[in-house]
mmCIF file of C-alpha atoms in Angstrom:
data_model
loop_
_atom_site.group_PDB
_atom_site.id
_atom_site.type_symbol
_atom_site.label_atom_id
_atom_site.label_comp_id
_atom_site.label_asym_id
_atom_site.label_seq_id
_atom_site.Cartn_x
_atom_site.Cartn_y
_atom_site.Cartn_z
ATOM 1 C CA UNK A 62 92.502 109.301 107.853
ATOM 2 C CA UNK A 63 95.945 109.613 106.750
ATOM 3 C CA UNK A 64 96.882 111.215 103.601
ATOM 4 C CA UNK A 65 100.235 110.695 103.681
ATOM 5 C CA UNK A 66 102.263 107.490 104.361
ATOM 6 C CA UNK A 67 105.789 107.177 105.473
ATOM 7 C CA UNK A 68 108.026 104.334 106.324
ATOM 8 C CA UNK A 69 109.597 102.642 108.430
ATOM 9 C CA UNK A 70 108.529 104.745 111.256
ATOM 10 C CA UNK A 71 111.774 103.768 113.300
ATOM 11 C CA UNK A 72 114.975 102.568 111.839
ATOM 12 C CA UNK A 73 118.663 101.775 113.797
ATOM 13 C CA UNK A 74 121.486 100.761 112.409
ATOM 14 C CA UNK A 75 125.368 100.613 112.186
ATOM 15 C CA UNK A 76 127.641 103.954 110.650
ATOM 16 C CA UNK A 77 128.205 103.141 107.127
ATOM 17 C CA UNK A 78 125.262 101.909 106.836
ATOM 18 C CA UNK A 79 122.977 103.550 104.069
ATOM 19 C CA UNK A 80 118.560 103.887 104.801
ATOM 20 C CA UNK A 81 115.906 104.421 102.781
ATOM 21 C CA UNK A 82 112.954 105.914 103.942
ATOM 22 C CA UNK A 83 109.900 106.202 101.732
ATOM 23 C CA UNK A 84 106.695 108.349 101.443
ATOM 24 C CA UNK A 85 103.731 107.582 99.797
ATOM 25 C CA UNK A 86 100.749 109.864 98.915
ATOM 26 C CA UNK A 87 97.561 107.806 99.858
ATOM 27 C CA UNK A 88 94.772 109.335 97.719
ATOM 28 C CA UNK A 89 95.998 111.952 95.783
ATOM 29 C CA UNK A 90 98.991 112.286 93.345
ATOM 30 C CA UNK A 91 101.968 114.700 94.377
ATOM 31 C CA UNK A 92 104.116 115.788 91.811
ATOM 32 C CA UNK A 93 105.726 117.775 94.516
ATOM 33 C CA UNK A 94 106.934 116.455 97.865
ATOM 34 C CA UNK A 95 109.070 117.850 100.471
ATOM 35 C CA UNK A 96 111.604 116.227 102.921
ATOM 36 C CA UNK A 97 112.128 117.660 106.477
ATOM 37 C CA UNK A 98 114.555 117.049 109.164
ATOM 38 C CA UNK A 99 113.579 117.612 112.816
ATOM 39 C CA UNK A 100 116.069 117.499 115.593
ATOM 40 C CA UNK A 101 114.574 117.184 119.266
ATOM 41 C CA UNK A 102 112.943 120.404 120.624
ATOM 42 C CA UNK A 103 113.319 121.948 117.445
ATOM 43 C CA UNK A 104 111.553 122.896 114.739
ATOM 44 C CA UNK A 105 111.039 121.128 110.932
ATOM 45 C CA UNK A 106 113.648 121.940 108.559
ATOM 46 C CA UNK A 107 113.023 122.332 104.845
ATOM 47 C CA UNK A 108 116.018 119.795 103.259
ATOM 48 C CA UNK A 109 114.931 119.312 99.717
ATOM 49 C CA UNK A 110 112.072 120.072 97.479
ATOM 50 C CA UNK A 111 111.469 116.737 95.693
ATOM 51 C CA UNK A 112 110.122 116.622 91.518
ATOM 52 C CA UNK A 113 108.449 113.974 90.134
ATOM 53 C CA UNK A 114 110.502 112.985 87.156
ATOM 54 C CA UNK A 115 113.550 115.444 87.839
ATOM 55 C CA UNK A 116 116.043 115.980 90.099
ATOM 56 C CA UNK A 117 115.188 117.427 93.767
ATOM 57 C CA UNK A 118 115.885 120.601 94.359
ATOM 58 C CA UNK A 119 118.146 121.272 97.991
ATOM 59 C CA UNK A 120 118.001 123.634 100.686
ATOM 60 C CA UNK A 121 121.533 125.437 100.945
ATOM 61 C CA UNK A 122 123.816 123.102 103.480
ATOM 62 C CA UNK A 123 121.934 120.373 102.185
ATOM 63 C CA UNK A 124 124.342 117.777 100.744
ATOM 64 C CA UNK A 125 122.891 116.413 97.659
ATOM 65 C CA UNK A 126 125.491 113.419 97.424
ATOM 66 C CA UNK A 127 124.450 112.261 100.833
ATOM 67 C CA UNK A 128 120.970 112.733 100.757
ATOM 68 C CA UNK A 129 119.705 111.118 97.714
ATOM 69 C CA UNK A 130 116.046 111.874 96.702
ATOM 70 C CA UNK A 131 114.180 110.062 93.998
ATOM 71 C CA UNK A 132 110.601 110.278 92.677
ATOM 72 C CA UNK A 133 109.703 108.018 90.440
ATOM 73 C CA UNK A 134 105.966 108.117 90.504
ATOM 74 C CA UNK A 135 103.715 110.490 91.468
ATOM 75 C CA UNK A 136 103.007 109.007 94.596
ATOM 76 C CA UNK A 137 105.783 107.766 95.818
ATOM 77 C CA UNK A 138 109.312 109.595 96.745
ATOM 78 C CA UNK A 139 112.027 108.300 98.618
ATOM 79 C CA UNK A 140 114.789 109.715 100.919
ATOM 80 C CA UNK A 141 118.161 107.692 101.054
ATOM 81 C CA UNK A 142 120.760 108.490 103.481
ATOM 82 C CA UNK A 143 124.171 107.040 102.223
ATOM 83 C CA UNK A 144 126.903 105.999 104.708
ATOM 84 C CA UNK A 145 124.787 107.423 107.693
ATOM 85 C CA UNK A 146 127.031 108.650 110.877
ATOM 86 C CA UNK A 147 126.037 109.066 114.063
ATOM 87 C CA UNK A 148 125.353 112.901 113.411
ATOM 88 C CA UNK A 149 122.837 111.866 110.856
ATOM 89 C CA UNK A 150 120.281 110.339 113.589
ATOM 90 C CA UNK A 151 117.250 112.937 113.525
ATOM 91 C CA UNK A 152 113.693 112.227 112.808
ATOM 92 C CA UNK A 153 112.650 112.760 109.004
ATOM 93 C CA UNK A 154 109.384 113.775 107.617
ATOM 94 C CA UNK A 155 107.887 114.354 104.356
ATOM 95 C CA UNK A 156 105.201 116.102 103.194
ATOM 96 C CA UNK A 157 102.721 116.403 99.826
ATOM 97 C CA UNK A 158 100.493 118.460 98.966
ATOM 98 C CA UNK A 159 97.275 118.213 96.788
ATOM 99 C CA UNK A 160 98.386 120.974 94.584
ATOM 100 C CA UNK A 161 101.691 122.739 95.072
ATOM 101 C CA UNK A 162 100.763 125.930 93.984
ATOM 102 C CA UNK A 163 97.271 126.368 95.145
ATOM 103 C CA UNK A 164 95.899 127.012 98.858
ATOM 104 C CA UNK A 165 95.944 123.433 100.016
ATOM 105 C CA UNK A 166 97.957 122.743 103.403
ATOM 106 C CA UNK A 167 100.549 120.122 102.776
ATOM 107 C CA UNK A 168 100.269 116.616 104.648
ATOM 108 C CA UNK A 169 102.688 115.171 106.538
ATOM 109 C CA UNK A 170 103.810 111.897 107.375
ATOM 110 C CA UNK A 171 104.556 110.303 110.812
ATOM 111 C CA UNK A 172 107.711 110.421 109.952
ATOM 112 C CA UNK A 173 111.118 108.478 110.211
ATOM 113 C CA UNK A 174 113.246 108.342 113.779
ATOM 114 C CA UNK A 175 116.626 107.539 112.410
ATOM 115 C CA UNK A 176 119.403 106.234 115.050
ATOM 116 C CA UNK A 177 122.876 105.740 113.491
ATOM 117 C CA UNK A 178 125.286 103.960 116.447
ATOM 118 C CA UNK B 291 125.169 128.694 128.764
ATOM 119 C CA UNK B 292 121.709 127.840 126.945
ATOM 120 C CA UNK B 293 121.980 126.800 123.465
ATOM 121 C CA UNK B 294 119.665 128.167 120.807
ATOM 122 C CA UNK B 295 117.041 126.451 119.783
ATOM 123 C CA UNK B 296 117.206 123.636 122.992
ATOM 124 C CA UNK B 297 114.370 126.002 124.654
ATOM 125 C CA UNK B 298 110.821 125.998 123.137
ATOM 126 C CA UNK B 299 107.998 128.130 124.783
ATOM 127 C CA UNK B 300 105.911 126.786 126.162
ATOM 128 C CA UNK B 301 102.093 127.552 127.813
ATOM 129 C CA UNK B 302 100.409 125.750 130.453
ATOM 130 C CA UNK B 303 96.604 126.153 130.980
ATOM 131 C CA UNK B 304 93.934 124.578 133.112
ATOM 132 C CA UNK B 305 91.777 122.423 131.020
ATOM 133 C CA UNK B 306 88.390 124.336 130.017
ATOM 134 C CA UNK B 307 90.269 127.548 129.643
ATOM 135 C CA UNK B 308 90.867 129.225 126.310
ATOM 136 C CA UNK B 309 94.786 129.271 124.540
ATOM 137 C CA UNK B 310 96.585 131.718 122.397
ATOM 138 C CA UNK B 311 99.734 130.662 120.560
ATOM 139 C CA UNK B 312 101.446 133.272 119.084
ATOM 140 C CA UNK B 313 103.668 133.394 115.873
ATOM 141 C CA UNK B 314 106.057 136.270 114.530
ATOM 142 C CA UNK B 315 106.616 135.837 110.547
ATOM 143 C CA UNK B 316 109.613 136.904 109.245
ATOM 144 C CA UNK B 317 108.554 137.578 105.184
ATOM 145 C CA UNK B 318 106.058 140.361 104.392
ATOM 146 C CA UNK B 319 105.492 138.784 101.056
ATOM 147 C CA UNK B 320 104.063 135.049 102.351
ATOM 148 C CA UNK B 321 100.791 134.692 101.079
ATOM 149 C CA UNK B 322 99.464 131.732 103.190
ATOM 150 C CA UNK B 323 100.139 130.804 106.322
ATOM 151 C CA UNK B 324 99.100 127.340 108.319
ATOM 152 C CA UNK B 325 98.707 126.396 111.705
ATOM 153 C CA UNK B 326 99.942 122.867 112.600
ATOM 154 C CA UNK B 327 100.088 120.407 115.552
ATOM 155 C CA UNK B 328 102.877 117.600 116.388
ATOM 156 C CA UNK B 329 102.088 115.445 118.636
ATOM 157 C CA UNK B 330 105.138 113.611 120.440
ATOM 158 C CA UNK B 331 106.544 110.821 117.789
ATOM 159 C CA UNK B 332 104.520 112.107 115.019
ATOM 160 C CA UNK B 333 104.320 114.630 112.231
ATOM 161 C CA UNK B 334 102.996 117.639 111.880
ATOM 162 C CA UNK B 335 98.503 117.881 111.620
ATOM 163 C CA UNK B 336 96.941 120.657 110.405
ATOM 164 C CA UNK B 337 94.842 122.493 111.803
ATOM 165 C CA UNK B 338 93.948 125.678 110.108
ATOM 166 C CA UNK B 339 95.103 128.031 107.874
ATOM 167 C CA UNK B 340 94.471 131.457 106.650
ATOM 168 C CA UNK B 341 95.141 133.399 103.569
ATOM 169 C CA UNK B 342 96.982 137.076 103.390
ATOM 170 C CA UNK B 343 93.662 138.121 102.174
ATOM 171 C CA UNK B 344 92.095 137.380 105.201
ATOM 172 C CA UNK B 345 92.708 138.789 108.970
ATOM 173 C CA UNK B 346 90.351 135.910 110.619
ATOM 174 C CA UNK B 347 89.354 132.281 110.267
ATOM 175 C CA UNK B 348 87.365 130.252 112.473
ATOM 176 C CA UNK B 349 87.182 126.585 112.539
ATOM 177 C CA UNK B 350 85.778 123.867 115.202
ATOM 178 C CA UNK B 351 87.245 125.392 118.734
ATOM 179 C CA UNK B 352 90.022 127.153 117.022
ATOM 180 C CA UNK B 353 90.752 130.492 115.705
ATOM 181 C CA UNK B 354 93.775 132.043 113.385
ATOM 182 C CA UNK B 355 94.282 135.689 113.717
ATOM 183 C CA UNK B 356 96.460 137.366 111.170
ATOM 184 C CA UNK B 357 98.225 140.765 111.377
ATOM 185 C CA UNK B 358 100.073 141.218 108.654
ATOM 186 C CA UNK B 359 101.227 145.071 109.623
ATOM 187 C CA UNK B 360 103.003 143.759 112.770
ATOM 188 C CA UNK B 361 103.488 140.069 111.074
ATOM 189 C CA UNK B 362 101.977 138.373 113.456
ATOM 190 C CA UNK B 363 99.399 134.936 113.338
ATOM 191 C CA UNK B 364 97.853 133.386 116.559
ATOM 192 C CA UNK B 365 96.048 130.782 117.324
ATOM 193 C CA UNK B 366 93.340 130.756 119.915
ATOM 194 C CA UNK B 367 91.919 127.160 120.691
ATOM 195 C CA UNK B 368 88.318 127.387 123.138
ATOM 196 C CA UNK B 369 88.118 125.379 125.877
ATOM 197 C CA UNK B 370 91.401 124.098 126.132
ATOM 198 C CA UNK B 371 90.911 119.661 126.125
ATOM 199 C CA UNK B 372 94.086 117.493 127.356
ATOM 200 C CA UNK B 373 93.867 116.147 124.091
ATOM 201 C CA UNK B 374 95.121 119.291 123.349
ATOM 202 C CA UNK B 375 98.523 118.905 124.914
ATOM 203 C CA UNK B 376 101.110 118.978 121.983
ATOM 204 C CA UNK B 377 103.654 121.441 120.479
ATOM 205 C CA UNK B 378 102.116 124.104 117.808
ATOM 206 C CA UNK B 379 104.118 125.358 114.584
ATOM 207 C CA UNK B 380 102.959 128.197 112.532
ATOM 208 C CA UNK B 381 104.383 127.651 108.910
ATOM 209 C CA UNK B 382 104.194 130.737 106.350
ATOM 210 C CA UNK B 383 104.297 130.398 103.000
ATOM 211 C CA UNK B 384 107.269 132.403 100.611
ATOM 212 C CA UNK B 385 106.902 133.375 96.641
ATOM 213 C CA UNK B 386 108.618 130.305 96.282
ATOM 214 C CA UNK B 387 105.754 127.932 97.359
ATOM 215 C CA UNK B 388 108.095 126.717 100.155
ATOM 216 C CA UNK B 389 107.049 126.388 103.754
ATOM 217 C CA UNK B 390 108.961 127.796 106.454
ATOM 218 C CA UNK B 391 108.249 126.987 110.038
ATOM 219 C CA UNK B 392 108.383 128.620 113.592
ATOM 220 C CA UNK B 393 110.391 127.627 116.470
ATOM 221 C CA UNK B 394 106.603 126.225 117.671
ATOM 222 C CA UNK B 395 104.992 126.446 121.205
ATOM 223 C CA UNK B 396 104.484 123.155 123.561
ATOM 224 C CA UNK B 397 101.020 123.984 125.220
ATOM 225 C CA UNK B 398 100.428 122.048 127.906
ATOM 226 C CA UNK B 399 96.666 121.602 129.101
ATOM 227 C CA UNK B 400 96.236 120.389 133.211
ATOM 228 C CA UNK B 401 93.445 118.491 134.000
#
C-alpha cells in the first residue's frame, strides 16, 4: 500500500490564489521530505528539500517566497504556492525516505495536478 | 523546431518479449541508483535499486545492470506485460543525498 499520501490530487483555481498541498508519510517518520515539479512529458525536477523543524533548502532558481514549505511534524510537510499564476500550473510531487542517509529508496506520493486559470 | 525535453524516448515491444531500458548518468560520485515506474497521472513507483559497489541486481521479472566505467544503467524486464506500459525513470543519488532523475523512457507493450 501507499506509504506517502498527497492531498489534494487535483486543484483548479483562479490566478492570484494561494494553494496548499499536503504530503504525509503514513507509516514512518520522515525528518526529510522532498518536493518536485514535473511538466508534461518531462522528468521530475527537485524544487526543495523539506527539513522537519528547520527551514527548507531550495534548489537554484526556485523562489522560496513563491513556494513556501513547512515541515512542522515528522509525518507532514506542506507546500504552499503563493499568488499562483498560469505558469505555475504543473504536477507537484512529494517524496520521503525511511532514512535520508541510508540506502533506502524515496517513496513518492501520487502527485497534485495544479491548474491555474 | 523541436523543444528540448518535449520528446520522450520511446520503446515499443510485444507482450511476452523482454524489454531493455537504458540510462546514462552524469555524476561519477553517485553511490546509489533507483529505477522508478510512473503511470499516467500518478507518482513514481519504486521498482528496483542498486548500490555502486554492485554491477547487477535481480528482482521479480526485473534486473538492473550498472556499468560505472561508462556511467550506464539499464533495466531489463522479462516477459513484458501490458501492465508494464508506463514511463520509466532512472535516478542517481549524489553525495548530497538528493536524487537526480533521467529524462525517462516511455514503454508501450502491444498485446
